[in-house]
mmCIF file of C-alpha atoms in Angstrom:
data_model
loop_
_atom_site.group_PDB
_atom_site.id
_atom_site.type_symbol
_atom_site.label_atom_id
_atom_site.label_comp_id
_atom_site.label_asym_id
_atom_site.label_seq_id
_atom_site.Cartn_x
_atom_site.Cartn_y
_atom_site.Cartn_z
ATOM 1 C CA UNK Y 8 107.331 96.196 35.959
ATOM 2 C CA UNK Y 9 105.762 99.425 36.783
ATOM 3 C CA UNK Y 10 104.787 99.996 40.676
ATOM 4 C CA UNK Y 11 102.067 102.365 39.977
ATOM 5 C CA UNK Y 12 98.498 101.767 39.488
ATOM 6 C CA UNK Y 13 97.572 100.913 35.903
ATOM 7 C CA UNK Y 14 94.477 103.159 35.868
ATOM 8 C CA UNK Y 15 96.606 106.211 36.578
ATOM 9 C CA UNK Y 16 99.505 105.251 34.393
ATOM 10 C CA UNK Y 17 97.034 104.684 31.395
ATOM 11 C CA UNK Y 18 94.796 107.637 31.963
ATOM 12 C CA UNK Y 19 94.754 111.416 31.084
ATOM 13 C CA UNK Y 20 95.823 113.127 34.054
ATOM 14 C CA UNK Y 21 93.432 115.884 35.769
ATOM 15 C CA UNK Y 22 95.006 119.086 34.711
ATOM 16 C CA UNK Y 23 92.373 121.464 36.365
ATOM 17 C CA UNK Y 24 93.662 122.036 39.854
ATOM 18 C CA UNK Y 25 93.527 125.330 41.291
ATOM 19 C CA UNK Y 26 96.924 127.107 41.356
ATOM 20 C CA UNK Y 27 98.203 129.278 44.451
ATOM 21 C CA UNK Y 28 97.353 129.006 48.001
ATOM 22 C CA UNK Y 29 94.346 127.492 49.636
ATOM 23 C CA UNK Y 30 91.939 130.488 50.714
ATOM 24 C CA UNK Y 31 88.357 132.025 50.413
ATOM 25 C CA UNK Y 32 85.039 131.147 51.720
ATOM 26 C CA UNK Y 33 82.700 128.673 50.210
ATOM 27 C CA UNK Y 34 79.220 127.099 51.102
ATOM 28 C CA UNK Y 35 80.677 123.527 51.397
ATOM 29 C CA UNK Y 36 84.416 122.076 51.693
ATOM 30 C CA UNK Y 37 84.619 118.618 50.324
ATOM 31 C CA UNK Y 38 87.668 116.735 51.678
ATOM 32 C CA UNK Y 39 88.913 114.197 49.308
ATOM 33 C CA UNK Y 40 88.879 113.920 45.571
ATOM 34 C CA UNK Y 41 87.822 110.535 44.887
ATOM 35 C CA UNK Y 42 84.566 109.162 43.476
ATOM 36 C CA UNK Y 43 82.519 110.479 46.637
ATOM 37 C CA UNK Y 44 84.037 113.781 46.953
ATOM 38 C CA UNK Y 45 83.855 114.552 43.231
ATOM 39 C CA UNK Y 46 80.524 113.208 42.812
ATOM 40 C CA UNK Y 47 79.252 115.511 45.728
ATOM 41 C CA UNK Y 48 81.156 118.547 44.336
ATOM 42 C CA UNK Y 49 79.664 118.153 40.805
ATOM 43 C CA UNK Y 50 76.264 118.013 42.273
ATOM 44 C CA UNK Y 51 76.746 120.910 44.616
ATOM 45 C CA UNK Y 52 78.241 123.171 42.042
ATOM 46 C CA UNK Y 53 75.408 122.219 39.510
ATOM 47 C CA UNK Y 54 72.805 123.541 42.164
ATOM 48 C CA UNK Y 55 74.801 126.741 42.114
ATOM 49 C CA UNK Y 56 76.663 126.339 45.717
ATOM 50 C CA UNK Y 57 80.317 127.298 45.957
ATOM 51 C CA UNK Y 58 82.295 124.339 46.711
ATOM 52 C CA UNK Y 59 86.066 123.785 47.241
ATOM 53 C CA UNK Y 60 87.642 120.271 47.141
ATOM 54 C CA UNK Y 61 90.741 119.614 49.290
ATOM 55 C CA UNK Y 62 92.854 116.730 48.064
ATOM 56 C CA UNK Y 63 95.792 115.584 50.190
ATOM 57 C CA UNK Y 64 97.684 114.013 47.038
ATOM 58 C CA UNK Y 65 96.263 114.204 43.566
ATOM 59 C CA UNK Y 66 92.745 113.464 42.121
ATOM 60 C CA UNK Y 67 91.954 109.738 42.108
ATOM 61 C CA UNK Y 68 95.269 109.024 44.136
ATOM 62 C CA UNK Y 69 93.552 106.973 46.746
ATOM 63 C CA UNK Y 70 91.014 104.021 46.425
ATOM 64 C CA UNK Y 71 89.204 105.296 43.297
ATOM 65 C CA UNK Y 72 92.527 105.028 41.360
ATOM 66 C CA UNK Y 73 93.961 101.841 42.939
ATOM 67 C CA UNK Y 74 90.998 99.355 42.798
ATOM 68 C CA UNK Y 75 90.268 96.266 40.492
ATOM 69 C CA UNK Y 76 87.932 98.156 38.036
ATOM 70 C CA UNK Y 77 84.737 96.411 39.069
ATOM 71 C CA UNK Y 78 81.230 97.830 39.345
ATOM 72 C CA UNK Y 79 79.353 94.917 40.664
ATOM 73 C CA UNK Y 80 75.949 95.248 41.549
ATOM 74 C CA UNK Y 81 74.149 94.159 44.648
ATOM 75 C CA UNK Y 82 75.449 93.589 48.422
ATOM 76 C CA UNK Y 83 78.707 91.381 48.587
ATOM 77 C CA UNK Y 84 77.239 89.943 51.881
ATOM 78 C CA UNK Y 85 75.111 86.747 52.065
ATOM 79 C CA UNK Y 86 71.640 87.794 51.111
ATOM 80 C CA UNK Y 87 69.973 85.334 53.381
ATOM 81 C CA UNK Y 88 72.108 86.956 56.370
ATOM 82 C CA UNK Y 89 71.082 90.440 55.188
ATOM 83 C CA UNK Y 90 67.385 89.454 55.164
ATOM 84 C CA UNK Y 91 67.705 88.153 58.660
ATOM 85 C CA UNK Y 92 69.245 91.300 59.784
ATOM 86 C CA UNK Y 93 67.390 94.109 57.959
ATOM 87 C CA UNK Y 94 64.075 92.028 56.746
ATOM 88 C CA UNK Y 95 63.054 91.346 53.324
ATOM 89 C CA UNK Y 96 62.350 94.812 52.248
ATOM 90 C CA UNK Y 97 65.351 96.232 54.081
ATOM 91 C CA UNK Y 98 67.859 93.872 52.427
ATOM 92 C CA UNK Y 99 66.094 94.434 48.878
ATOM 93 C CA UNK Y 100 66.699 98.200 49.364
ATOM 94 C CA UNK Y 101 70.260 97.728 50.219
ATOM 95 C CA UNK Y 102 70.818 95.448 47.046
ATOM 96 C CA UNK Y 103 69.102 98.146 44.736
ATOM 97 C CA UNK Y 104 71.258 100.924 46.302
ATOM 98 C CA UNK Y 105 74.088 99.571 44.483
ATOM 99 C CA UNK Y 106 71.987 99.184 41.238
ATOM 100 C CA UNK Y 107 71.212 102.804 41.609
ATOM 101 C CA UNK Y 108 75.071 103.377 42.027
ATOM 102 C CA UNK Y 109 75.981 101.794 38.700
ATOM 103 C CA UNK Y 110 72.911 103.733 37.032
ATOM 104 C CA UNK Y 111 74.326 106.994 38.562
ATOM 105 C CA UNK Y 112 77.783 106.326 36.910
ATOM 106 C CA UNK Y 113 76.166 105.547 33.614
ATOM 107 C CA UNK Y 114 74.220 108.810 33.700
ATOM 108 C CA UNK Y 115 77.079 110.914 34.554
ATOM 109 C CA UNK Y 116 79.183 109.439 31.871
ATOM 110 C CA UNK Y 117 76.334 110.491 29.436
ATOM 111 C CA UNK Y 118 75.809 113.922 30.767
ATOM 112 C CA UNK Y 119 79.549 114.764 30.893
ATOM 113 C CA UNK Y 120 80.702 112.793 27.963
ATOM 114 C CA UNK Y 121 83.361 110.986 29.660
ATOM 115 C CA UNK Y 122 85.342 108.352 27.578
ATOM 116 C CA UNK Y 123 85.990 105.581 30.084
ATOM 117 C CA UNK Y 124 84.928 102.326 28.411
ATOM 118 C CA UNK Y 125 81.988 101.642 30.734
ATOM 119 C CA UNK Y 126 80.148 98.408 29.750
ATOM 120 C CA UNK Y 127 77.513 96.342 31.341
ATOM 121 C CA UNK Y 128 79.860 93.175 31.488
ATOM 122 C CA UNK Y 129 78.054 91.228 34.191
ATOM 123 C CA UNK Y 130 79.768 89.825 37.098
ATOM 124 C CA UNK Y 131 80.390 85.997 37.943
ATOM 125 C CA UNK Y 132 80.870 84.883 41.373
ATOM 126 C CA UNK Y 133 82.776 81.576 41.288
ATOM 127 C CA UNK Y 134 82.836 78.638 43.691
ATOM 128 C CA UNK Y 135 86.343 78.037 44.504
ATOM 129 C CA UNK Y 136 85.727 74.543 46.166
ATOM 130 C CA UNK Y 137 83.126 71.825 45.719
ATOM 131 C CA UNK Y 138 81.938 72.575 49.282
ATOM 132 C CA UNK Y 139 81.121 76.387 48.291
ATOM 133 C CA UNK Y 140 78.665 75.199 45.743
ATOM 134 C CA UNK Y 141 75.482 74.824 47.832
ATOM 135 C CA UNK Y 142 76.121 77.803 49.782
ATOM 136 C CA UNK Y 143 76.651 79.958 46.962
ATOM 137 C CA UNK Y 144 73.640 78.456 45.191
ATOM 138 C CA UNK Y 145 71.501 79.234 48.153
ATOM 139 C CA UNK Y 146 72.617 82.686 48.134
ATOM 140 C CA UNK Y 147 71.707 83.030 44.260
ATOM 141 C CA UNK Y 148 68.397 81.572 44.842
ATOM 142 C CA UNK Y 149 67.457 84.217 47.445
ATOM 143 C CA UNK Y 150 68.822 87.024 45.361
ATOM 144 C CA UNK Y 151 67.054 85.828 42.202
ATOM 145 C CA UNK Y 152 63.593 85.314 44.016
ATOM 146 C CA UNK Y 153 63.870 88.405 46.285
ATOM 147 C CA UNK Y 154 65.772 91.145 44.520
ATOM 148 C CA UNK Y 155 67.249 90.304 41.182
ATOM 149 C CA UNK Y 156 65.635 88.281 38.554
ATOM 150 C CA UNK Y 157 68.361 89.235 36.206
ATOM 151 C CA UNK Y 158 70.702 86.638 37.557
ATOM 152 C CA UNK Y 159 71.424 83.104 36.698
ATOM 153 C CA UNK Y 160 73.178 80.038 38.060
ATOM 154 C CA UNK Y 161 75.854 78.407 36.017
ATOM 155 C CA UNK Y 162 77.030 74.848 36.737
ATOM 156 C CA UNK Y 163 80.254 73.631 35.920
ATOM 157 C CA UNK Y 164 79.994 72.602 32.443
ATOM 158 C CA UNK Y 165 78.167 75.847 31.691
ATOM 159 C CA UNK Y 166 81.285 77.776 33.012
ATOM 160 C CA UNK Y 167 83.468 76.598 30.226
ATOM 161 C CA UNK Y 168 81.896 79.487 27.954
ATOM 162 C CA UNK Y 169 83.139 82.084 30.587
ATOM 163 C CA UNK Y 170 86.159 80.950 32.413
ATOM 164 C CA UNK Y 171 88.425 78.263 31.630
ATOM 165 C CA UNK Y 172 89.947 76.929 34.797
ATOM 166 C CA UNK Y 173 89.733 73.713 36.697
ATOM 167 C CA UNK Y 174 89.612 75.956 39.994
ATOM 168 C CA UNK Y 175 85.873 76.621 39.908
ATOM 169 C CA UNK Y 176 82.918 74.493 40.326
ATOM 170 C CA UNK Y 177 79.949 76.782 39.607
ATOM 171 C CA UNK Y 178 78.890 80.372 39.587
ATOM 172 C CA UNK Y 179 76.455 83.052 40.201
ATOM 173 C CA UNK Y 180 76.000 85.577 37.243
ATOM 174 C CA UNK Y 181 74.701 89.202 37.856
ATOM 175 C CA UNK Y 182 73.961 90.681 34.369
ATOM 176 C CA UNK Y 183 73.682 94.430 35.782
ATOM 177 C CA UNK Y 184 77.262 94.617 36.976
ATOM 178 C CA UNK Y 185 79.562 96.558 34.983
ATOM 179 C CA UNK Y 186 83.295 97.805 34.410
ATOM 180 C CA UNK Y 187 84.972 100.894 33.249
ATOM 181 C CA UNK Y 188 88.524 102.343 33.189
ATOM 182 C CA UNK Y 189 88.633 104.002 36.574
ATOM 183 C CA UNK Y 190 91.490 106.421 35.978
ATOM 184 C CA UNK Y 191 89.725 107.956 33.087
ATOM 185 C CA UNK Y 192 86.431 108.258 34.928
ATOM 186 C CA UNK Y 193 87.970 109.882 37.924
ATOM 187 C CA UNK Y 194 89.765 112.276 35.653
ATOM 188 C CA UNK Y 195 86.614 112.922 33.767
ATOM 189 C CA UNK Y 196 84.403 113.518 36.716
ATOM 190 C CA UNK Y 197 86.944 116.146 38.043
ATOM 191 C CA UNK Y 198 86.926 117.888 35.113
ATOM 192 C CA UNK Y 199 83.098 117.917 35.108
ATOM 193 C CA UNK Y 200 83.120 119.182 38.587
ATOM 194 C CA UNK Y 201 85.448 122.176 37.758
ATOM 195 C CA UNK Y 202 83.714 122.874 34.594
ATOM 196 C CA UNK Y 203 80.512 123.096 36.732
ATOM 197 C CA UNK Y 204 82.155 125.740 38.990
ATOM 198 C CA UNK Y 205 83.912 123.541 41.769
ATOM 199 C CA UNK Y 206 87.623 124.546 42.837
ATOM 200 C CA UNK Y 207 89.909 121.570 43.240
ATOM 201 C CA UNK Y 208 93.124 121.932 45.305
ATOM 202 C CA UNK Y 209 95.726 119.146 45.024
ATOM 203 C CA UNK Y 210 98.355 118.680 47.669
ATOM 204 C CA UNK Y 211 96.290 120.184 50.198
ATOM 205 C CA UNK Y 212 96.003 117.710 53.100
ATOM 206 C CA UNK Y 213 93.702 118.808 55.802
ATOM 207 C CA UNK Y 214 95.483 119.255 59.106
ATOM 208 C CA UNK Y 215 92.926 120.687 61.355
ATOM 209 C CA UNK Y 216 89.311 121.830 61.589
ATOM 210 C CA UNK Y 217 87.724 124.060 63.916
ATOM 211 C CA UNK Y 218 84.360 125.594 64.379
ATOM 212 C CA UNK Y 219 84.030 129.254 63.008
ATOM 213 C CA UNK Y 220 80.681 130.843 63.911
ATOM 214 C CA UNK Y 221 78.167 128.565 62.166
ATOM 215 C CA UNK Y 222 80.482 126.790 59.798
ATOM 216 C CA UNK Y 223 83.972 125.699 59.695
ATOM 217 C CA UNK Y 224 87.564 126.679 59.150
ATOM 218 C CA UNK Y 225 89.664 124.154 57.536
ATOM 219 C CA UNK Y 226 93.319 124.279 57.728
ATOM 220 C CA UNK Y 227 95.541 122.585 55.206
ATOM 221 C CA UNK Y 228 99.157 122.441 54.248
ATOM 222 C CA UNK Y 229 98.790 125.270 51.852
ATOM 223 C CA UNK Y 230 96.305 127.550 53.689
ATOM 224 C CA UNK Y 231 93.059 127.578 55.200
ATOM 225 C CA UNK Y 232 89.432 127.960 53.854
ATOM 226 C CA UNK Y 233 86.289 128.892 55.678
ATOM 227 C CA UNK Y 234 83.041 126.916 54.755
ATOM 228 C CA UNK Y 235 79.344 126.699 55.961
ATOM 229 C CA UNK Y 236 79.282 122.961 55.888
ATOM 230 C CA UNK Y 237 82.021 120.102 55.471
ATOM 231 C CA UNK Y 238 81.833 116.465 53.818
ATOM 232 C CA UNK Y 239 84.364 114.010 54.660
ATOM 233 C CA UNK Y 240 85.260 111.630 51.616
ATOM 234 C CA UNK Y 241 88.320 110.260 52.620
ATOM 235 C CA UNK Y 242 87.773 106.437 53.285
ATOM 236 C CA UNK Y 243 90.868 104.550 54.344
ATOM 237 C CA UNK Y 244 93.017 107.620 53.982
ATOM 238 C CA UNK Y 245 91.419 109.610 56.644
ATOM 239 C CA UNK Y 246 94.081 111.655 58.370
ATOM 240 C CA UNK Y 247 94.847 112.296 62.083
ATOM 241 C CA UNK Y 248 92.736 115.327 62.120
ATOM 242 C CA UNK Y 249 89.482 113.175 61.891
ATOM 243 C CA UNK Y 250 89.895 110.663 65.031
ATOM 244 C CA UNK Y 251 86.168 109.864 65.414
ATOM 245 C CA UNK Y 252 86.283 108.429 62.205
ATOM 246 C CA UNK Y 253 89.636 106.702 62.395
ATOM 247 C CA UNK Y 254 88.487 104.697 65.329
ATOM 248 C CA UNK Y 255 85.608 103.259 63.203
ATOM 249 C CA UNK Y 256 87.429 102.575 59.926
ATOM 250 C CA UNK Y 257 89.978 99.569 59.434
ATOM 251 C CA UNK Y 258 92.419 100.336 56.565
ATOM 252 C CA UNK Y 259 93.109 97.050 54.779
ATOM 253 C CA UNK Y 260 95.579 96.378 52.153
ATOM 254 C CA UNK Y 261 94.396 95.345 48.675
ATOM 255 C CA UNK Y 262 96.955 94.477 46.210
ATOM 256 C CA UNK Y 263 96.927 94.187 42.095
ATOM 257 C CA UNK Y 264 98.887 92.956 39.213
ATOM 258 C CA UNK Y 265 98.306 93.599 35.733
ATOM 259 C CA UNK Y 266 99.780 91.163 33.106
ATOM 260 C CA UNK Y 267 101.024 92.112 29.528
ATOM 261 C CA UNK Y 268 98.272 92.270 26.969
ATOM 262 C CA UNK Y 269 96.818 88.896 26.197
ATOM 263 C CA UNK Y 270 96.464 87.691 22.578
ATOM 264 C CA UNK Y 271 92.930 86.714 21.340
ATOM 265 C CA UNK Y 272 93.830 83.030 21.582
ATOM 266 C CA UNK Y 273 95.104 83.359 25.333
ATOM 267 C CA UNK Y 274 91.589 85.244 26.011
ATOM 268 C CA UNK Y 275 89.676 82.572 24.385
ATOM 269 C CA UNK Y 276 91.362 80.046 26.419
ATOM 270 C CA UNK Y 277 91.087 81.530 30.108
ATOM 271 C CA UNK Y 278 88.523 84.248 30.287
ATOM 272 C CA UNK Y 279 86.289 84.252 27.146
ATOM 273 C CA UNK Y 280 83.327 85.585 28.925
ATOM 274 C CA UNK Y 281 85.053 88.927 29.451
ATOM 275 C CA UNK Y 282 83.160 89.585 32.685
ATOM 276 C CA UNK Y 283 84.196 90.750 36.217
ATOM 277 C CA UNK Y 284 85.067 87.724 38.260
ATOM 278 C CA UNK Y 285 85.307 87.098 41.948
ATOM 279 C CA UNK Y 286 85.994 83.849 43.736
ATOM 280 C CA UNK Y 287 84.324 82.767 46.905
ATOM 281 C CA UNK Y 288 87.333 82.315 49.346
ATOM 282 C CA UNK Y 289 87.464 84.604 52.274
ATOM 283 C CA UNK Y 290 91.087 85.590 51.057
ATOM 284 C CA UNK Y 291 89.896 85.759 47.548
ATOM 285 C CA UNK Y 292 90.882 87.045 44.276
ATOM 286 C CA UNK Y 293 89.048 89.432 41.590
ATOM 287 C CA UNK Y 294 89.845 89.594 38.083
ATOM 288 C CA UNK Y 295 89.028 91.043 34.707
ATOM 289 C CA UNK Y 296 90.335 92.161 31.272
ATOM 290 C CA UNK Y 297 91.558 95.791 30.735
ATOM 291 C CA UNK Y 298 90.614 97.851 27.625
ATOM 292 C CA UNK Y 299 93.944 96.850 26.262
ATOM 293 C CA UNK Y 300 93.423 93.223 27.062
ATOM 294 C CA UNK Y 301 95.674 92.877 30.088
ATOM 295 C CA UNK Y 302 94.377 90.503 32.896
ATOM 296 C CA UNK Y 303 93.993 92.379 36.209
ATOM 297 C CA UNK Y 304 94.325 90.054 39.161
ATOM 298 C CA UNK Y 305 93.800 91.338 42.676
ATOM 299 C CA UNK Y 306 93.326 90.159 46.229
ATOM 300 C CA UNK Y 307 94.108 90.603 49.847
ATOM 301 C CA UNK Y 308 97.454 88.973 49.299
ATOM 302 C CA UNK Y 309 98.496 89.806 52.724
ATOM 303 C CA UNK Y 310 96.385 91.319 55.666
ATOM 304 C CA UNK Y 311 98.538 94.422 56.087
ATOM 305 C CA UNK Y 312 97.732 98.075 56.418
ATOM 306 C CA UNK Y 313 100.676 99.028 54.505
ATOM 307 C CA UNK Y 314 100.824 99.691 50.908
ATOM 308 C CA UNK Y 315 104.275 100.949 49.803
ATOM 309 C CA UNK Y 316 106.666 99.965 46.964
ATOM 310 C CA UNK Y 317 108.316 97.175 49.360
ATOM 311 C CA UNK Y 318 104.884 95.795 50.578
ATOM 312 C CA UNK Y 319 103.196 95.955 47.076
ATOM 313 C CA UNK Y 320 106.008 93.887 45.504
ATOM 314 C CA UNK Y 321 105.786 91.122 48.271
ATOM 315 C CA UNK Y 322 102.257 91.049 47.651
ATOM 316 C CA UNK Y 323 102.546 90.863 44.027
ATOM 317 C CA UNK Y 324 104.764 87.748 44.237
ATOM 318 C CA UNK Y 325 101.749 85.951 46.351
ATOM 319 C CA UNK Y 326 99.285 87.340 43.713
ATOM 320 C CA UNK Y 327 101.460 85.952 40.678
ATOM 321 C CA UNK Y 328 101.604 82.642 42.348
ATOM 322 C CA UNK Y 329 97.772 82.404 42.743
ATOM 323 C CA UNK Y 330 97.319 83.691 38.988
ATOM 324 C CA UNK Y 331 99.456 80.788 37.849
ATOM 325 C CA UNK Y 332 97.569 78.072 40.165
ATOM 326 C CA UNK Y 333 94.097 79.253 38.623
ATOM 327 C CA UNK Y 334 95.272 79.839 35.091
ATOM 328 C CA UNK Y 335 98.478 77.662 34.471
ATOM 329 C CA UNK Y 336 98.169 78.462 30.867
ATOM 330 C CA UNK Y 337 98.936 82.144 31.688
ATOM 331 C CA UNK Y 338 101.735 81.265 34.226
ATOM 332 C CA UNK Y 339 104.370 82.688 31.816
ATOM 333 C CA UNK Y 340 102.767 85.933 31.219
ATOM 334 C CA UNK Y 341 104.688 88.939 31.849
ATOM 335 C CA UNK Y 342 103.664 91.170 34.820
ATOM 336 C CA UNK Y 343 103.666 94.741 33.609
ATOM 337 C CA UNK Y 344 102.073 96.345 36.770
ATOM 338 C CA UNK Y 345 102.023 95.955 40.402
ATOM 339 C CA UNK Y 346 100.261 98.135 42.852
ATOM 340 C CA UNK Y 347 98.431 98.336 46.112
ATOM 341 C CA UNK Y 348 95.957 100.423 47.889
ATOM 342 C CA UNK Y 349 93.925 100.786 51.290
ATOM 343 C CA UNK Y 350 90.393 99.660 51.546
ATOM 344 C CA UNK Y 351 88.091 101.384 54.226
ATOM 345 C CA UNK Y 352 86.607 98.361 56.078
ATOM 346 C CA UNK Y 353 83.970 98.622 58.864
ATOM 347 C CA UNK Y 354 83.031 96.015 61.303
ATOM 348 C CA UNK Y 355 80.098 94.618 59.492
ATOM 349 C CA UNK Y 356 81.454 95.436 55.998
ATOM 350 C CA UNK Y 357 78.464 97.862 55.387
ATOM 351 C CA UNK Y 358 79.138 101.468 54.327
ATOM 352 C CA UNK Y 359 78.276 104.159 56.678
ATOM 353 C CA UNK Y 360 76.918 107.805 55.797
ATOM 354 C CA UNK Y 361 75.337 110.593 57.398
ATOM 355 C CA UNK Y 362 76.548 113.435 59.871
ATOM 356 C CA UNK Y 363 78.880 113.124 63.038
ATOM 357 C CA UNK Y 364 80.354 115.762 65.043
ATOM 358 C CA UNK Y 365 78.898 118.428 62.700
ATOM 359 C CA UNK Y 366 80.679 116.874 59.621
ATOM 360 C CA UNK Y 367 78.971 115.240 56.787
ATOM 361 C CA UNK Y 368 80.513 111.958 55.744
ATOM 362 C CA UNK Y 369 80.267 108.843 53.459
ATOM 363 C CA UNK Y 370 82.872 106.112 53.617
ATOM 364 C CA UNK Y 371 83.310 102.427 54.994
ATOM 365 C CA UNK Y 372 82.703 100.910 51.461
ATOM 366 C CA UNK Y 373 84.652 97.791 52.400
ATOM 367 C CA UNK Y 374 86.072 96.862 49.226
ATOM 368 C CA UNK Y 375 82.843 97.644 47.401
ATOM 369 C CA UNK Y 376 83.016 101.357 46.801
ATOM 370 C CA UNK Y 377 83.512 101.908 43.054
ATOM 371 C CA UNK Y 378 80.018 101.241 42.445
ATOM 372 C CA UNK Y 379 78.156 103.042 45.138
ATOM 373 C CA UNK Y 380 80.758 105.878 46.018
ATOM 374 C CA UNK Y 381 79.663 108.496 43.128
ATOM 375 C CA UNK Y 382 76.296 107.770 44.036
ATOM 376 C CA UNK Y 383 76.746 108.493 47.670
ATOM 377 C CA UNK Y 384 78.315 111.836 46.888
ATOM 378 C CA UNK Y 385 75.270 112.933 45.095
ATOM 379 C CA UNK Y 386 73.149 111.688 47.964
ATOM 380 C CA UNK Y 387 75.139 113.521 50.468
ATOM 381 C CA UNK Y 388 75.319 116.658 48.347
ATOM 382 C CA UNK Y 389 71.458 116.764 48.072
ATOM 383 C CA UNK Y 390 71.314 116.179 52.087
ATOM 384 C CA UNK Y 391 73.833 118.875 52.743
ATOM 385 C CA UNK Y 392 71.382 121.194 50.601
ATOM 386 C CA UNK Y 393 68.393 120.166 52.528
ATOM 387 C CA UNK Y 394 66.988 118.307 49.738
ATOM 388 C CA UNK Y 395 64.905 115.021 50.647
ATOM 389 C CA UNK Y 396 67.000 111.946 49.494
ATOM 390 C CA UNK Y 397 67.070 108.730 51.095
ATOM 391 C CA UNK Y 398 70.378 107.624 52.610
ATOM 392 C CA UNK Y 399 70.355 103.938 52.547
ATOM 393 C CA UNK Y 400 72.949 103.709 55.499
ATOM 394 C CA UNK Y 401 71.152 106.345 57.638
ATOM 395 C CA UNK Y 402 69.887 104.078 60.173
ATOM 396 C CA UNK Y 403 72.999 101.883 60.579
ATOM 397 C CA UNK Y 404 74.715 102.311 64.166
ATOM 398 C CA UNK Y 405 78.429 102.734 64.029
ATOM 399 C CA UNK Y 406 80.452 102.046 67.068
ATOM 400 C CA UNK Y 407 84.316 102.413 67.338
ATOM 401 C CA UNK Y 408 86.151 99.281 66.737
ATOM 402 C CA UNK Y 409 87.444 98.017 70.272
ATOM 403 C CA UNK Y 410 91.053 98.859 70.786
ATOM 404 C CA UNK Y 411 91.572 100.567 67.434
ATOM 405 C CA UNK Y 412 93.156 103.808 67.306
ATOM 406 C CA UNK Y 413 93.665 104.099 63.670
ATOM 407 C CA UNK Y 414 96.389 101.835 63.231
ATOM 408 C CA UNK Y 415 95.036 98.183 62.972
ATOM 409 C CA UNK Y 416 97.590 96.042 64.908
ATOM 410 C CA UNK Y 417 95.204 93.054 64.866
ATOM 411 C CA UNK Y 418 95.356 92.552 61.212
ATOM 412 C CA UNK Y 419 97.725 89.524 61.008
ATOM 413 C CA UNK Y 420 95.298 87.708 63.628
ATOM 414 C CA UNK Y 421 92.496 88.473 61.277
ATOM 415 C CA UNK Y 422 94.278 87.071 58.247
ATOM 416 C CA UNK Y 423 95.319 83.893 60.330
ATOM 417 C CA UNK Y 424 91.500 83.423 61.132
ATOM 418 C CA UNK Y 425 90.343 83.901 57.522
ATOM 419 C CA UNK Y 426 93.134 81.633 56.092
ATOM 420 C CA UNK Y 427 92.161 78.894 58.540
ATOM 421 C CA UNK Y 428 88.586 79.294 57.363
ATOM 422 C CA UNK Y 429 89.718 78.902 53.824
ATOM 423 C CA UNK Y 430 91.720 75.725 54.390
ATOM 424 C CA UNK Y 431 88.568 73.884 56.160
ATOM 425 C CA UNK Y 432 85.779 75.255 54.229
#
C-alpha cells in the first residue's frame, strides 16, 4: 500500500519550476500553487502582468492534490437554511457560483488542452438512514424549485441502477456535477500558467511579509521578491507568517483510501452509476471511481488536524472498515493507496475572499474547494487588476474563531459532538 495521494502518484509531475534563488520584482506575488493560486497566476499572466508563484512544497502538494476527486455543483449546506440567511436571491447566487466554478474548469481544460478525464458525471447525495430521507427530500425540493431544475429525487428502488448497497434509502441527483483527475489538472494548470508567462518557485515557503513602499517584500527560504500586490491562496496550509488568517481557518484532516482496480462485474455490483457519491452523515463518506477503475473512499475518519504517515494509516483502517460495511461485496478488495490532507474550514463552512491587512485572499472552502477554487483564483486576479468582477463571498463577515490560535485543540470535542448527532439522527 502506498501512502501517497493517488492523484499525485498517477499524474505527470509539473517540471516547469524556476531554478535558482527567489528574486526579482513583480506586479503580483501569489502564495500557494494549488487551484486558486494557479488559476489566478494564469489569468494575471494572460493580461500581461508579471506574476510569481511561491509554493512551500511542490505544485498541487496541498489540498488540490489530496482531495476526493469530486467537482460537485451547488452549496453543500441546507438550501432552506441558506435561503433563510441570505434570502432567495442570495442563496441562488451562491448555489450558481459553484456551477460557474465547474464551468470555469471546463473552459480552461478546453483552452489549454489539459488531458485530465473531465466528465459531467452527476453527484448523488445519499440518505444513510431512513430518518434522513425526509430532510434530504425537503432540501431537494427547495433546490429543484429555486435554483437547479436539472436535479432529480431517486427513491430506494431507483437507486438500484446507481449504487448497490443496503446502506442507502433515497438520494438527490445533481446532474451538473463532474469529476476529473485532480493531479493531471493541477499539473496542466501550472504548465499553462508558466506558458502564459508566470514564474513558479517550488520549495519556497514564505516566512515573512513586510510593506515596501506601496507594495510588499516577500521573504522565502530561498530568497525574497518585491511585488506590488499579493494574493494568499494557501487554505489549511497557511503558515505562521499570516496569523490573521490562521485565527480564522480551522485545519481539519480528511482521509482517503483507493482500492485495487475493480473488475467490470465488481463495478456493476457496487457503483454502476459511476458518479460522485456523498452520504448524509455528519461524519460522512464520499466516493467515486478513478479513470483506472479504483474505488476512492474518503471521509473524516478522525477529527484531527494532523496528516502524516502514522495518522493517515490509522484513519485508513477506519475507512476500510466503513467501506466494508457499506459494500460488503468489496470487503476483500486490496487497498493500494492511503493518504490524508487538510481541509480549510470556516466556522460557518462558507468560503471567504477579498482583502485583509492589504493582502488579497481566497480560502475557507471547507471541503468543497475543487469545484470553486480555480474560478475564485480568476475572480481575485480580476479584482487585483481593477476589473469589475462580482465576488460571491465579498459581503460575508469573517471573525476569528474564539480561543483559536491556529492549532485546533478543540477538534476531538467537535468530533464527539457530530458522532453523537449521527447516532441519534
